[in-house]
Amino acid sequence: MPVLPGAEPFRHEGGEVGVLLCHGFTGSPQSLRPWADHLAERDLTVSLPLLPGHGTRWEDMQVTGWQDWYAEVDRELRDLVERCAQVFVLGLSMGGALALRLAAKHGDAVSGLVLVNPGNKVHGLAAHALPVARHLVRTTKGVADDIALEGSHEVGYTRVPLHAAHSLRRFFRLVDGELPQVTQPTLLLHSLQDHVVPPADSARILSRISSTDVTEILLEQSYHVATLDHDAERIFDESYAFIGRLAPSVGKKGSTAGG
């Protein structure tokens, strides 16, 4: 099945510091591409994969689950760890939950996390009815395009497959239980107005991770897909500064790939 225009995965071979970006549920790399470009232009090695079942048509997502999505980012992380001296994991929405699980499972291999409106729970969709409803109804209304900036558009599905939503709900529960295992420095940016993931999700994540180096930033002008919204440049700048603080070679002349 052909990939939707703009939803293609992206990779850039840069310096010795690697960055893995994880996109959200029913979304695609397009929502994070400007962020990836920003980091690639500053000589970071960047990986922005397309999650299985995403970026084509919702019917393809119907036959995937969290194990498929997580396996993809896990593979990409392992590849970056082999090639880079330090690796950071960045995520939007469900991508934030994927990043948190990678941090919990891979420990010191992950040098830090940047989370934007990370998800912790399935809201709406009559979430508690999903185990039964998914056998009766195939889809519900999509959650893409929650953006305040006029003219900005997210490449994502207009429908949410309920089998996939049920799998996402199970994944969020799994990650919630693993949050105390997360010890890495964390930068969490979340929107005051978010029609997909409420601020309560960010608050719960911050209350449960074991990280001691934690920075929380409020995004006052953006909705859920903040990486394509009014606060995008702030996200890009803050994340690069965060990485630079923890990876001294960033921004220095003469840094080389490998490590």
Coordinates of C-alpha atoms in Angstrom, one line a residue:
M1 CA 0.0 0.0 0.0
P2 CA 1.5 3.4 -1.0
V3 CA 2.5 5.8 1.8
L4 CA 0.6 9.0 2.0
P5 CA 2.5 12.0 0.7
G6 CA 4.6 13.5 3.5
A7 CA 4.2 10.4 5.8
E8 CA 7.5 8.8 4.7
P9 CA 10.1 7.8 7.3
F10 CA 13.1 10.0 7.6
R11 CA 16.8 9.4 8.4
H12 CA 19.8 11.6 8.6
E13 CA 23.4 10.6 9.2
G14 CA 25.0 13.3 11.4
G15 CA 27.3 13.4 14.3
E16 CA 27.9 11.1 17.3
V17 CA 24.7 12.1 19.1
G18 CA 21.5 10.3 17.9
V19 CA 17.9 11.2 18.2
L20 CA 14.9 8.9 17.7
L21 CA 11.5 10.5 17.1
C22 CA 8.3 8.6 17.7
H23 CA 5.0 9.9 16.1
G24 CA 1.5 9.5 17.5
F25 CA -1.4 7.1 17.2
T26 CA -3.0 7.3 13.7
G27 CA -0.5 10.0 12.8
S28 CA 2.7 9.8 10.7
P29 CA 6.3 11.1 10.5
Q30 CA 4.9 14.2 8.9
S31 CA 3.8 15.6 12.3
L32 CA 7.5 15.5 13.5
R33 CA 9.3 16.2 10.2
P34 CA 10.0 19.9 10.9
W35 CA 11.4 18.9 14.3
A36 CA 13.6 16.2 12.7
D37 CA 14.8 18.6 10.1
H38 CA 15.7 21.1 12.8
L39 CA 17.9 18.6 14.6
A40 CA 19.4 17.2 11.4
E41 CA 20.5 20.7 10.3
R42 CA 22.4 20.9 13.6
D43 CA 24.4 17.7 12.8
L44 CA 22.5 15.2 14.9
T45 CA 22.0 11.7 13.6
V46 CA 18.2 11.4 13.3
S47 CA 15.8 8.5 12.9
L48 CA 12.0 9.2 12.4
P49 CA 10.4 5.8 11.5
L50 CA 6.9 5.2 10.2
L51 CA 5.0 3.0 12.6
P52 CA 3.4 -0.2 11.2
G53 CA -0.2 0.3 10.0
H54 CA 0.3 4.1 9.9
G55 CA 0.7 6.5 7.0
T56 CA -1.3 4.6 4.4
R57 CA -5.0 3.9 5.2
W58 CA -6.9 3.1 8.4
E59 CA -7.7 -0.5 7.2
D60 CA -3.9 -1.3 7.5
M61 CA -3.9 -0.2 11.1
Q62 CA -6.8 -2.4 11.9
V63 CA -4.5 -5.5 11.8
T64 CA -1.7 -4.0 13.9
G65 CA -1.3 -3.5 17.7
W66 CA 1.1 -1.9 20.2
Q67 CA 3.5 -4.8 19.9
D68 CA 4.1 -3.9 16.3
W69 CA 4.5 -0.1 17.0
Y70 CA 6.8 -0.7 19.9
A71 CA 8.9 -3.2 18.0
E72 CA 9.6 -0.7 15.3
V73 CA 10.9 2.0 17.6
D74 CA 12.8 -0.6 19.6
R75 CA 14.6 -1.7 16.4
E76 CA 15.5 1.9 15.5
L77 CA 16.8 2.6 19.0
R78 CA 19.1 -0.5 19.0
D79 CA 20.4 0.6 15.6
L80 CA 21.2 4.1 16.8
V81 CA 22.8 2.9 20.0
E82 CA 25.2 0.8 17.9
R83 CA 26.2 3.9 15.8
C84 CA 26.1 6.8 18.3
A85 CA 27.8 7.8 21.5
Q86 CA 24.6 9.0 23.0
V87 CA 20.9 8.6 22.0
F88 CA 17.9 10.7 23.0
V89 CA 14.3 9.6 22.4
L90 CA 11.6 12.2 21.5
G91 CA 7.9 11.5 21.2
L92 CA 4.5 13.1 20.5
S93 CA 1.3 11.8 22.1
M94 CA 1.4 7.9 21.9
G95 CA 5.0 8.5 20.7
G96 CA 5.7 9.8 24.2
A97 CA 4.4 6.6 25.7
L98 CA 6.7 4.6 23.3
A99 CA 9.6 6.8 24.4
L100 CA 8.9 6.2 28.0
R101 CA 8.8 2.4 27.5
L102 CA 12.1 2.5 25.6
A103 CA 13.6 4.5 28.5
A104 CA 12.2 2.0 31.1
K105 CA 13.5 -1.0 29.1
H106 CA 16.9 0.3 27.8
G107 CA 18.1 2.2 30.9
D108 CA 21.4 4.0 30.3
A109 CA 21.3 3.4 26.5
V110 CA 18.8 6.3 26.5
S111 CA 20.5 9.6 27.6
G112 CA 17.3 11.6 27.9
L113 CA 13.6 12.0 26.9
V114 CA 11.7 14.8 25.3
L115 CA 7.9 14.3 25.5
V116 CA 5.3 16.5 23.8
N117 CA 1.7 16.0 25.0
P118 CA 2.4 12.4 25.9
G119 CA -0.5 10.0 26.3
N120 CA -1.1 7.9 29.4
K121 CA -4.8 6.9 29.0
V122 CA -7.4 6.4 26.2
H123 CA -10.0 9.2 26.6
G124 CA -13.3 9.2 25.0
L125 CA -14.1 6.4 22.5
A126 CA -16.2 5.0 25.4
A127 CA -12.8 3.6 26.5
H128 CA -14.2 1.1 28.9
A129 CA -16.5 -0.4 26.2
L130 CA -13.7 -1.0 23.8
P131 CA -13.2 -4.7 24.6
V132 CA -16.7 -5.4 23.4
A133 CA -17.4 -2.5 21.0
R134 CA -14.4 -3.4 18.8
H135 CA -16.2 -6.5 17.8
L136 CA -19.4 -4.6 16.9
V137 CA -18.1 -1.4 15.3
R138 CA -14.9 -1.1 13.2
T139 CA -14.1 2.5 13.6
T140 CA -14.8 5.8 15.2
K141 CA -14.1 9.4 14.3
G142 CA -10.4 10.3 13.9
V143 CA -8.3 12.4 16.3
A144 CA -5.9 14.0 13.7
D145 CA -5.5 17.7 13.1
D146 CA -5.9 19.2 16.6
I147 CA -3.9 22.3 15.7
A148 CA -4.6 25.9 16.5
L149 CA -2.4 27.4 13.8
E150 CA -4.5 28.2 10.8
G151 CA -3.4 26.5 7.6
S152 CA -1.3 23.8 9.4
H153 CA -2.4 20.2 8.7
E154 CA -1.5 16.8 10.1
V155 CA -1.3 13.8 7.8
G156 CA -3.3 11.2 9.8
Y157 CA -6.4 9.0 9.6
T158 CA -9.9 10.4 9.6
R159 CA -11.0 7.1 11.3
V160 CA -9.7 5.3 14.3
P161 CA -9.9 1.5 14.1
L162 CA -11.3 0.2 17.4
H163 CA -9.1 -2.9 17.5
A164 CA -6.1 -0.6 17.4
A165 CA -7.6 1.7 20.0
H166 CA -8.2 -1.3 22.3
S167 CA -4.5 -2.2 21.8
L168 CA -3.5 1.4 22.6
R169 CA -5.5 1.3 25.8
R170 CA -3.7 -1.9 26.9
F171 CA -0.3 -0.4 26.0
F172 CA -1.0 2.8 28.0
R173 CA -1.8 0.6 31.0
L174 CA 1.4 -1.4 30.5
V175 CA 3.6 1.8 30.3
D176 CA 1.9 3.3 33.3
G177 CA 3.1 0.4 35.4
E178 CA 6.6 0.8 34.1
L179 CA 6.9 4.6 34.7
P180 CA 8.8 4.2 38.0
Q181 CA 11.6 2.5 36.0
V182 CA 12.2 5.7 34.0
T183 CA 15.2 7.5 35.5
Q184 CA 16.5 9.5 32.6
P185 CA 16.6 13.3 32.4
T186 CA 13.2 14.4 31.0
L187 CA 11.9 17.5 29.2
L188 CA 8.1 17.4 29.1
L189 CA 6.2 20.1 27.1
H190 CA 2.4 20.1 27.1
S191 CA -0.4 22.3 25.8
L192 CA -2.8 24.1 28.0
Q193 CA -5.5 23.4 25.5
D194 CA -5.4 19.8 24.1
H195 CA -8.6 18.2 22.7
V196 CA -7.0 14.7 22.4
V197 CA -4.8 14.3 25.5
P198 CA -5.7 16.3 28.7
P199 CA -3.0 17.8 30.9
A200 CA -3.8 15.2 33.5
D201 CA -1.8 12.7 31.5
S202 CA 1.3 14.8 31.7
A203 CA 0.7 15.3 35.4
R204 CA 0.4 11.6 36.0
I205 CA 3.6 10.8 34.1
L206 CA 5.6 13.4 36.0
S207 CA 4.3 12.0 39.3
R208 CA 5.2 8.4 38.5
I209 CA 8.6 8.6 36.8
S210 CA 11.7 8.3 39.0
S211 CA 13.7 10.9 37.1
T212 CA 15.3 13.7 39.2
D213 CA 16.3 15.9 36.3
V214 CA 12.9 17.0 35.1
T215 CA 11.8 20.2 33.2
E216 CA 8.1 20.9 32.5
I217 CA 7.2 23.6 30.0
L218 CA 3.6 24.8 29.2
L219 CA 2.7 25.5 25.6
E220 CA 0.1 28.3 25.7
Q221 CA -0.6 28.8 22.1
S222 CA -0.9 25.2 20.7
Y223 CA -3.3 22.3 20.7
H224 CA -2.4 18.6 20.6
V225 CA -0.1 18.5 17.6
A226 CA 2.1 21.2 19.0
T227 CA 5.0 20.2 16.7
L228 CA 3.0 21.7 13.8
D229 CA 1.5 24.6 15.8
H230 CA 2.4 28.0 17.1
D231 CA 4.8 26.7 19.7
A232 CA 6.8 24.5 17.3
E233 CA 9.9 26.6 17.2
R234 CA 10.0 26.7 21.0
I235 CA 9.8 22.9 21.1
F236 CA 12.6 22.6 18.6
D237 CA 14.8 25.1 20.5
E238 CA 14.1 23.8 24.0
S239 CA 14.8 20.2 22.9
Y240 CA 18.1 21.1 21.2
A241 CA 19.2 23.0 24.3
F242 CA 18.2 20.1 26.5
I243 CA 20.2 17.6 24.3
G244 CA 23.1 20.0 24.2
R245 CA 23.2 20.3 28.0
L246 CA 23.4 16.5 28.4
A247 CA 25.6 15.8 25.3
P248 CA 28.6 18.2 25.5
S249 CA 29.7 17.3 21.9
V250 CA 26.5 18.8 20.4
G251 CA 27.2 22.1 18.7
K252 CA 30.9 21.7 18.9
K253 CA 33.0 21.7 15.7
G254 CA 34.7 18.4 14.6
S255 CA 32.3 15.9 16.3
T256 CA 32.3 12.7 14.3
A257 CA 29.8 9.8 13.9
G258 CA 30.3 6.6 15.8
G259 CA 31.3 6.1 19.4

